[in-house]
Amino acid sequence: SSGLGFMAGVLTAALSFEPSHEISFLVSTHNRPSAAWGSSVGWFAGVVPIALHLGNDVSLDATYQALSSEWETNKNAGIVRMPEVSRLLNAQIEPSLVLSYMENKHAPGSDRWKEYHAKTLRRPTPSGAQIHLWINCMPEGTFLEVRYPTKPSCLRWIQDIATQSRA
């Protein structure tokens, strides 16, 4: 599952606080680029650039439709890793928002994760200016986890999105 519905819910909340009703971000992809990597340990994360321009219709349906269209257009970019993109463009890429969806409800062994006290590990956030949102669908529920800079404006933005998403 690509998680577009969950992402659209969070993005609808974020867009409602943007006066222009526009937002640009990266969607991290968690994949194995070929069968040769199938038994490897660790994540193979690429990024897909997305830009949403919703105009006056900031509804869940409009956000989902725009996100789905952008995803279909750009999803193949996800096979390229961020360091390679930086190298090819000869530029340091510092996104301000990275969104990730991980479907783990049916992962092998997930029925025993609670018993094993399993944890989801994420790499450190590399920049003091980046906000990372992870939507994790686990056997016991769906969770939104965040990392953000220790700035009051970022904390307010995250709190506003969380409140709006629950509404």
Short mmCIF file of N, CA, C and O in Angstrom, two decimals, residues 4-106:
data_model
loop_
_atom_site.label_atom_id
_atom_site.label_comp_id
_atom_site.label_asym_id
_atom_site.label_seq_id
_atom_site.Cartn_x
_atom_site.Cartn_y
_atom_site.Cartn_z
N LEU A 4 -1.35 6.68 0.38
CA LEU A 4 -1.74 8.01 -0.08
C LEU A 4 -2.91 8.58 0.71
O LEU A 4 -2.97 9.79 0.94
N GLY A 5 -3.84 7.73 1.14
CA GLY A 5 -4.97 8.21 1.93
C GLY A 5 -4.54 8.79 3.26
O GLY A 5 -4.98 9.88 3.66
N PHE A 6 -3.64 8.08 3.96
CA PHE A 6 -3.12 8.59 5.23
C PHE A 6 -2.34 9.88 5.01
O PHE A 6 -2.48 10.84 5.76
N MET A 7 -1.49 9.89 3.97
CA MET A 7 -0.71 11.09 3.69
C MET A 7 -1.63 12.26 3.34
O MET A 7 -1.39 13.39 3.78
N ALA A 8 -2.67 12.01 2.57
CA ALA A 8 -3.60 13.07 2.19
C ALA A 8 -4.26 13.67 3.43
O ALA A 8 -4.48 14.89 3.49
N GLY A 9 -4.57 12.84 4.42
CA GLY A 9 -5.16 13.36 5.66
C GLY A 9 -4.24 14.33 6.37
O GLY A 9 -4.66 15.43 6.77
N VAL A 10 -2.99 13.97 6.51
CA VAL A 10 -2.01 14.85 7.17
C VAL A 10 -1.78 16.10 6.32
O VAL A 10 -1.72 17.22 6.84
N LEU A 11 -1.68 15.91 5.00
CA LEU A 11 -1.42 17.06 4.12
C LEU A 11 -2.60 18.02 4.04
O LEU A 11 -2.41 19.23 3.91
N THR A 12 -3.82 17.49 4.12
CA THR A 12 -4.99 18.38 4.13
C THR A 12 -4.91 19.31 5.34
O THR A 12 -5.18 20.51 5.23
N ALA A 13 -4.54 18.75 6.49
CA ALA A 13 -4.38 19.57 7.69
C ALA A 13 -3.28 20.61 7.48
O ALA A 13 -3.46 21.79 7.80
N ALA A 14 -2.13 20.19 6.93
CA ALA A 14 -1.02 21.12 6.70
C ALA A 14 -1.42 22.22 5.72
O ALA A 14 -1.12 23.40 5.95
N LEU A 15 -2.10 21.84 4.65
CA LEU A 15 -2.50 22.82 3.63
C LEU A 15 -3.49 23.85 4.17
O LEU A 15 -3.52 24.99 3.71
N SER A 16 -4.30 23.45 5.15
CA SER A 16 -5.28 24.39 5.70
C SER A 16 -4.62 25.54 6.43
O SER A 16 -5.22 26.58 6.64
N PHE A 17 -3.33 25.39 6.80
CA PHE A 17 -2.60 26.45 7.48
C PHE A 17 -1.70 27.25 6.54
O PHE A 17 -1.04 28.18 6.96
N GLU A 18 -1.66 26.85 5.28
CA GLU A 18 -0.84 27.56 4.29
C GLU A 18 -1.73 28.55 3.53
O GLU A 18 -2.66 28.14 2.84
N PRO A 19 -1.47 29.86 3.64
CA PRO A 19 -2.32 30.85 2.97
C PRO A 19 -2.44 30.62 1.46
O PRO A 19 -3.48 30.85 0.87
N SER A 20 -1.37 30.12 0.84
CA SER A 20 -1.38 29.89 -0.61
C SER A 20 -2.01 28.55 -0.97
O SER A 20 -2.24 28.28 -2.15
N HIS A 21 -2.27 27.69 0.02
CA HIS A 21 -2.76 26.32 -0.19
C HIS A 21 -1.84 25.54 -1.11
O HIS A 21 -2.28 24.75 -1.92
N GLU A 22 -0.54 25.78 -0.94
CA GLU A 22 0.49 25.07 -1.69
C GLU A 22 1.50 24.49 -0.70
O GLU A 22 1.77 25.10 0.34
N ILE A 23 2.02 23.32 -1.05
CA ILE A 23 3.05 22.71 -0.21
C ILE A 23 3.94 21.83 -1.08
O ILE A 23 3.45 21.18 -2.00
N SER A 24 5.23 21.88 -0.83
CA SER A 24 6.20 21.02 -1.53
C SER A 24 6.92 20.19 -0.49
O SER A 24 7.23 20.68 0.60
N PHE A 25 7.20 18.94 -0.83
CA PHE A 25 7.81 18.04 0.14
C PHE A 25 8.39 16.85 -0.60
O PHE A 25 8.21 16.69 -1.80
N LEU A 26 9.09 16.01 0.14
CA LEU A 26 9.60 14.76 -0.39
C LEU A 26 8.88 13.62 0.30
O LEU A 26 8.61 13.68 1.49
N VAL A 27 8.57 12.59 -0.46
CA VAL A 27 8.03 11.36 0.10
C VAL A 27 9.15 10.33 0.04
O VAL A 27 9.70 10.08 -1.02
N SER A 28 9.50 9.80 1.21
CA SER A 28 10.54 8.78 1.19
C SER A 28 9.91 7.45 0.80
O SER A 28 8.77 7.16 1.14
N THR A 29 10.65 6.69 0.03
CA THR A 29 10.18 5.37 -0.40
C THR A 29 11.07 4.32 0.23
O THR A 29 12.28 4.51 0.36
N HIS A 30 10.46 3.25 0.65
CA HIS A 30 11.20 2.16 1.30
C HIS A 30 11.07 0.96 0.38
O HIS A 30 10.00 0.39 0.23
N ASN A 31 12.17 0.63 -0.26
CA ASN A 31 12.07 -0.39 -1.30
C ASN A 31 13.37 -1.17 -1.43
O ASN A 31 14.39 -0.81 -0.86
N ARG A 32 13.31 -2.21 -2.17
CA ARG A 32 14.48 -2.99 -2.56
C ARG A 32 14.55 -2.85 -4.08
O ARG A 32 13.62 -3.24 -4.79
N PRO A 33 15.62 -2.28 -4.63
CA PRO A 33 15.66 -1.99 -6.06
C PRO A 33 15.68 -3.22 -6.96
O PRO A 33 15.38 -3.12 -8.14
N SER A 34 16.03 -4.39 -6.42
CA SER A 34 15.99 -5.59 -7.23
C SER A 34 15.92 -6.81 -6.31
O SER A 34 16.16 -6.71 -5.11
N ALA A 35 15.58 -7.95 -6.89
CA ALA A 35 15.46 -9.19 -6.10
C ALA A 35 16.78 -9.55 -5.42
O ALA A 35 16.78 -10.20 -4.36
N ALA A 36 17.90 -9.12 -5.96
CA ALA A 36 19.20 -9.43 -5.38
C ALA A 36 19.34 -8.88 -3.96
O ALA A 36 20.11 -9.39 -3.16
N TRP A 37 18.57 -7.83 -3.64
CA TRP A 37 18.64 -7.21 -2.32
C TRP A 37 17.56 -7.74 -1.38
O TRP A 37 17.46 -7.27 -0.25
N GLY A 38 16.78 -8.69 -1.79
CA GLY A 38 15.62 -9.16 -1.03
C GLY A 38 15.92 -9.64 0.37
O GLY A 38 15.11 -9.48 1.27
N SER A 39 17.08 -10.24 0.61
CA SER A 39 17.38 -10.75 1.94
C SER A 39 18.30 -9.82 2.72
O SER A 39 18.77 -10.17 3.80
N SER A 40 18.55 -8.63 2.21
CA SER A 40 19.42 -7.67 2.88
C SER A 40 18.74 -7.08 4.10
O SER A 40 17.52 -6.95 4.14
N VAL A 41 19.54 -6.69 5.07
CA VAL A 41 19.03 -6.03 6.26
C VAL A 41 19.17 -4.53 6.05
O VAL A 41 20.19 -4.06 5.54
N GLY A 42 18.15 -3.77 6.44
CA GLY A 42 18.22 -2.31 6.36
C GLY A 42 17.26 -1.75 5.33
O GLY A 42 16.65 -2.48 4.56
N TRP A 43 17.13 -0.45 5.36
CA TRP A 43 16.24 0.25 4.44
C TRP A 43 16.98 0.67 3.19
O TRP A 43 18.15 1.02 3.24
N PHE A 44 16.26 0.70 2.11
CA PHE A 44 16.75 1.25 0.86
C PHE A 44 15.79 2.39 0.54
O PHE A 44 14.75 2.17 -0.08
N ALA A 45 16.09 3.57 1.01
CA ALA A 45 15.14 4.68 0.90
C ALA A 45 15.54 5.63 -0.22
O ALA A 45 16.66 6.09 -0.29
N GLY A 46 14.58 5.89 -1.09
CA GLY A 46 14.72 6.92 -2.12
C GLY A 46 13.75 8.03 -1.77
O GLY A 46 13.08 8.01 -0.74
N VAL A 47 13.67 9.04 -2.62
CA VAL A 47 12.76 10.15 -2.38
C VAL A 47 12.01 10.51 -3.65
O VAL A 47 12.53 10.38 -4.75
N VAL A 48 10.77 10.92 -3.48
CA VAL A 48 9.93 11.35 -4.59
C VAL A 48 9.50 12.79 -4.30
O VAL A 48 8.87 13.05 -3.28
N PRO A 49 9.87 13.74 -5.17
CA PRO A 49 9.45 15.13 -4.96
C PRO A 49 7.98 15.31 -5.32
O PRO A 49 7.51 14.80 -6.34
N ILE A 50 7.26 16.01 -4.47
CA ILE A 50 5.83 16.27 -4.70
C ILE A 50 5.56 17.74 -4.42
O ILE A 50 6.06 18.29 -3.44
N ALA A 51 4.76 18.36 -5.26
CA ALA A 51 4.29 19.73 -5.04
C ALA A 51 2.78 19.74 -5.25
O ALA A 51 2.30 19.29 -6.29
N LEU A 52 2.05 20.22 -4.27
CA LEU A 52 0.59 20.30 -4.36
C LEU A 52 0.18 21.77 -4.38
O LEU A 52 0.64 22.57 -3.57
N HIS A 53 -0.71 22.10 -5.31
CA HIS A 53 -1.26 23.44 -5.45
C HIS A 53 -2.77 23.28 -5.50
O HIS A 53 -3.31 22.92 -6.54
N LEU A 54 -3.44 23.55 -4.40
CA LEU A 54 -4.86 23.23 -4.33
C LEU A 54 -5.82 24.38 -4.59
O LEU A 54 -7.01 24.15 -4.67
N GLY A 55 -5.36 25.58 -4.70
CA GLY A 55 -6.29 26.70 -4.91
C GLY A 55 -7.20 26.84 -3.71
O GLY A 55 -6.76 26.75 -2.57
N ASN A 56 -8.49 27.01 -3.95
CA ASN A 56 -9.43 27.24 -2.85
C ASN A 56 -10.03 25.97 -2.28
O ASN A 56 -10.70 26.02 -1.25
N ASP A 57 -9.84 24.82 -2.91
CA ASP A 57 -10.45 23.58 -2.44
C ASP A 57 -9.44 22.75 -1.64
O ASP A 57 -8.71 21.94 -2.18
N VAL A 58 -9.41 22.99 -0.34
CA VAL A 58 -8.50 22.26 0.54
C VAL A 58 -9.30 21.18 1.28
O VAL A 58 -9.35 21.13 2.49
N SER A 59 -9.94 20.33 0.50
CA SER A 59 -10.69 19.22 1.10
C SER A 59 -9.84 17.96 1.05
O SER A 59 -8.86 17.89 0.30
N LEU A 60 -10.22 16.98 1.82
CA LEU A 60 -9.50 15.71 1.81
C LEU A 60 -9.54 15.10 0.40
O LEU A 60 -8.52 14.62 -0.10
N ASP A 61 -10.68 15.15 -0.25
CA ASP A 61 -10.81 14.58 -1.59
C ASP A 61 -9.90 15.30 -2.59
O ASP A 61 -9.20 14.65 -3.37
N ALA A 62 -9.89 16.64 -2.56
CA ALA A 62 -9.05 17.40 -3.49
C ALA A 62 -7.57 17.12 -3.23
O ALA A 62 -6.78 16.96 -4.17
N THR A 63 -7.20 17.04 -1.95
CA THR A 63 -5.81 16.75 -1.61
C THR A 63 -5.43 15.35 -2.09
O THR A 63 -4.36 15.15 -2.68
N TYR A 64 -6.31 14.39 -1.85
CA TYR A 64 -6.04 13.01 -2.27
C TYR A 64 -5.88 12.92 -3.80
O TYR A 64 -4.96 12.28 -4.30
N GLN A 65 -6.77 13.58 -4.53
CA GLN A 65 -6.71 13.54 -6.00
C GLN A 65 -5.41 14.18 -6.50
O GLN A 65 -4.74 13.62 -7.39
N ALA A 66 -5.04 15.33 -5.94
CA ALA A 66 -3.81 16.00 -6.36
C ALA A 66 -2.58 15.16 -6.00
O ALA A 66 -1.65 15.01 -6.80
N LEU A 67 -2.58 14.59 -4.80
CA LEU A 67 -1.46 13.76 -4.36
C LEU A 67 -1.34 12.51 -5.23
O LEU A 67 -0.24 12.14 -5.65
N SER A 68 -2.46 11.87 -5.52
CA SER A 68 -2.44 10.66 -6.37
C SER A 68 -1.88 10.97 -7.75
O SER A 68 -1.07 10.21 -8.29
N SER A 69 -2.29 12.09 -8.32
CA SER A 69 -1.81 12.49 -9.64
C SER A 69 -0.30 12.76 -9.62
O SER A 69 0.44 12.28 -10.48
N GLU A 70 0.15 13.52 -8.62
CA GLU A 70 1.58 13.81 -8.50
C GLU A 70 2.38 12.54 -8.25
O GLU A 70 3.48 12.37 -8.79
N TRP A 71 1.84 11.64 -7.41
CA TRP A 71 2.53 10.38 -7.12
C TRP A 71 2.70 9.57 -8.41
O TRP A 71 3.78 9.06 -8.68
N GLU A 72 1.65 9.44 -9.20
CA GLU A 72 1.74 8.67 -10.45
C GLU A 72 2.77 9.27 -11.40
O GLU A 72 3.50 8.55 -12.07
N THR A 73 2.83 10.59 -11.45
CA THR A 73 3.77 11.27 -12.34
C THR A 73 5.21 11.11 -11.87
O THR A 73 6.11 10.91 -12.68
N ASN A 74 5.43 11.15 -10.56
CA ASN A 74 6.79 11.25 -10.03
C ASN A 74 7.32 10.00 -9.33
O ASN A 74 8.49 9.97 -8.97
N LYS A 75 6.51 8.97 -9.13
CA LYS A 75 6.91 7.86 -8.27
C LYS A 75 8.18 7.14 -8.72
O LYS A 75 8.92 6.61 -7.89
N ASN A 76 8.47 7.12 -9.99
CA ASN A 76 9.68 6.42 -10.45
C ASN A 76 10.96 7.12 -10.02
O ASN A 76 12.03 6.52 -10.06
N ALA A 77 10.85 8.37 -9.61
CA ALA A 77 12.03 9.07 -9.08
C ALA A 77 12.49 8.44 -7.77
O ALA A 77 13.64 8.61 -7.37
N GLY A 78 11.62 7.69 -7.11
CA GLY A 78 11.95 7.09 -5.82
C GLY A 78 13.02 6.03 -5.85
O GLY A 78 13.49 5.62 -4.79
N ILE A 79 13.42 5.58 -7.03
CA ILE A 79 14.49 4.59 -7.08
C ILE A 79 15.87 5.24 -6.95
O ILE A 79 16.86 4.56 -6.76
N VAL A 80 15.91 6.55 -7.04
CA VAL A 80 17.17 7.28 -6.92
C VAL A 80 17.31 7.77 -5.47
O VAL A 80 16.41 8.39 -4.93
N ARG A 81 18.46 7.47 -4.86
CA ARG A 81 18.70 7.85 -3.48
C ARG A 81 19.11 9.32 -3.38
O ARG A 81 19.71 9.86 -4.30
N MET A 82 18.80 9.93 -2.24
CA MET A 82 19.09 11.35 -2.03
C MET A 82 20.55 11.71 -2.29
O MET A 82 20.83 12.70 -2.97
N PRO A 83 21.54 10.94 -1.80
CA PRO A 83 22.93 11.32 -2.09
C PRO A 83 23.24 11.32 -3.59
O PRO A 83 24.00 12.17 -4.07
N GLU A 84 22.63 10.41 -4.34
CA GLU A 84 22.87 10.38 -5.79
C GLU A 84 22.23 11.59 -6.47
O GLU A 84 22.81 12.18 -7.38
N VAL A 85 21.04 11.99 -6.01
CA VAL A 85 20.40 13.18 -6.56
C VAL A 85 21.29 14.40 -6.30
O VAL A 85 21.54 15.21 -7.20
N SER A 86 21.80 14.52 -5.08
CA SER A 86 22.70 15.63 -4.74
C SER A 86 23.93 15.63 -5.63
O SER A 86 24.37 16.68 -6.11
N ARG A 87 24.50 14.44 -5.85
CA ARG A 87 25.70 14.33 -6.67
C ARG A 87 25.41 14.72 -8.12
O ARG A 87 26.14 15.51 -8.73
N LEU A 88 24.32 14.21 -8.69
CA LEU A 88 23.98 14.50 -10.07
C LEU A 88 23.69 15.98 -10.30
O LEU A 88 24.01 16.53 -11.35
N LEU A 89 23.04 16.60 -9.32
CA LEU A 89 22.72 18.02 -9.45
C LEU A 89 23.84 18.93 -8.97
O LEU A 89 23.76 20.15 -9.10
N ASN A 90 24.87 18.29 -8.38
CA ASN A 90 25.97 19.03 -7.78
C ASN A 90 25.43 20.08 -6.80
O ASN A 90 25.82 21.25 -6.83
N ALA A 91 24.50 19.64 -5.97
CA ALA A 91 23.86 20.55 -5.01
C ALA A 91 23.52 19.79 -3.74
O ALA A 91 23.18 18.61 -3.78
N GLN A 92 23.61 20.49 -2.62
CA GLN A 92 23.19 19.91 -1.36
C GLN A 92 21.68 20.07 -1.25
O GLN A 92 21.17 21.18 -1.33
N ILE A 93 20.96 18.97 -1.11
CA ILE A 93 19.52 19.03 -1.02
C ILE A 93 19.11 18.98 0.44
O ILE A 93 19.44 18.05 1.16
N GLU A 94 18.41 20.00 0.87
CA GLU A 94 17.93 20.08 2.25
C GLU A 94 16.42 20.32 2.22
O GLU A 94 15.97 21.46 2.26
N PRO A 95 15.64 19.26 2.16
CA PRO A 95 14.19 19.47 2.15
C PRO A 95 13.71 19.99 3.51
O PRO A 95 14.32 19.72 4.54
N SER A 96 12.63 20.75 3.50
CA SER A 96 12.09 21.22 4.77
C SER A 96 11.06 20.24 5.32
O SER A 96 10.85 20.19 6.52
N LEU A 97 10.43 19.43 4.45
CA LEU A 97 9.44 18.47 4.90
C LEU A 97 9.64 17.15 4.17
O LEU A 97 9.69 17.11 2.95
N VAL A 98 9.75 16.07 4.94
CA VAL A 98 9.87 14.72 4.38
C VAL A 98 8.75 13.90 5.01
O VAL A 98 8.61 13.85 6.24
N LEU A 99 7.95 13.26 4.18
CA LEU A 99 6.81 12.47 4.62
C LEU A 99 7.05 11.02 4.24
O LEU A 99 7.50 10.73 3.14
N SER A 100 6.74 10.12 5.17
CA SER A 100 6.99 8.70 4.93
C SER A 100 5.80 7.88 5.41
O SER A 100 5.21 8.18 6.45
N TYR A 101 5.47 6.85 4.66
CA TYR A 101 4.41 5.91 5.04
C TYR A 101 5.02 4.52 5.04
O TYR A 101 5.67 4.13 4.08
N MET A 102 4.82 3.81 6.14
CA MET A 102 5.32 2.44 6.22
C MET A 102 4.19 1.50 6.62
O MET A 102 3.60 1.64 7.69
N GLU A 103 3.86 0.58 5.74
CA GLU A 103 2.82 -0.43 5.99
C GLU A 103 3.50 -1.66 6.58
O GLU A 103 4.24 -2.35 5.89
N ASN A 104 3.26 -1.87 7.85
CA ASN A 104 3.91 -2.99 8.53
C ASN A 104 2.92 -3.98 9.13
O ASN A 104 3.32 -4.86 9.88
N LYS A 105 1.65 -3.84 8.82
CA LYS A 105 0.64 -4.74 9.41
C LYS A 105 0.83 -6.19 9.01
O LYS A 105 0.51 -7.09 9.77
N HIS A 106 1.34 -6.41 7.82
CA HIS A 106 1.44 -7.79 7.32
C HIS A 106 2.90 -8.18 7.04
O HIS A 106 3.14 -9.15 6.33
#
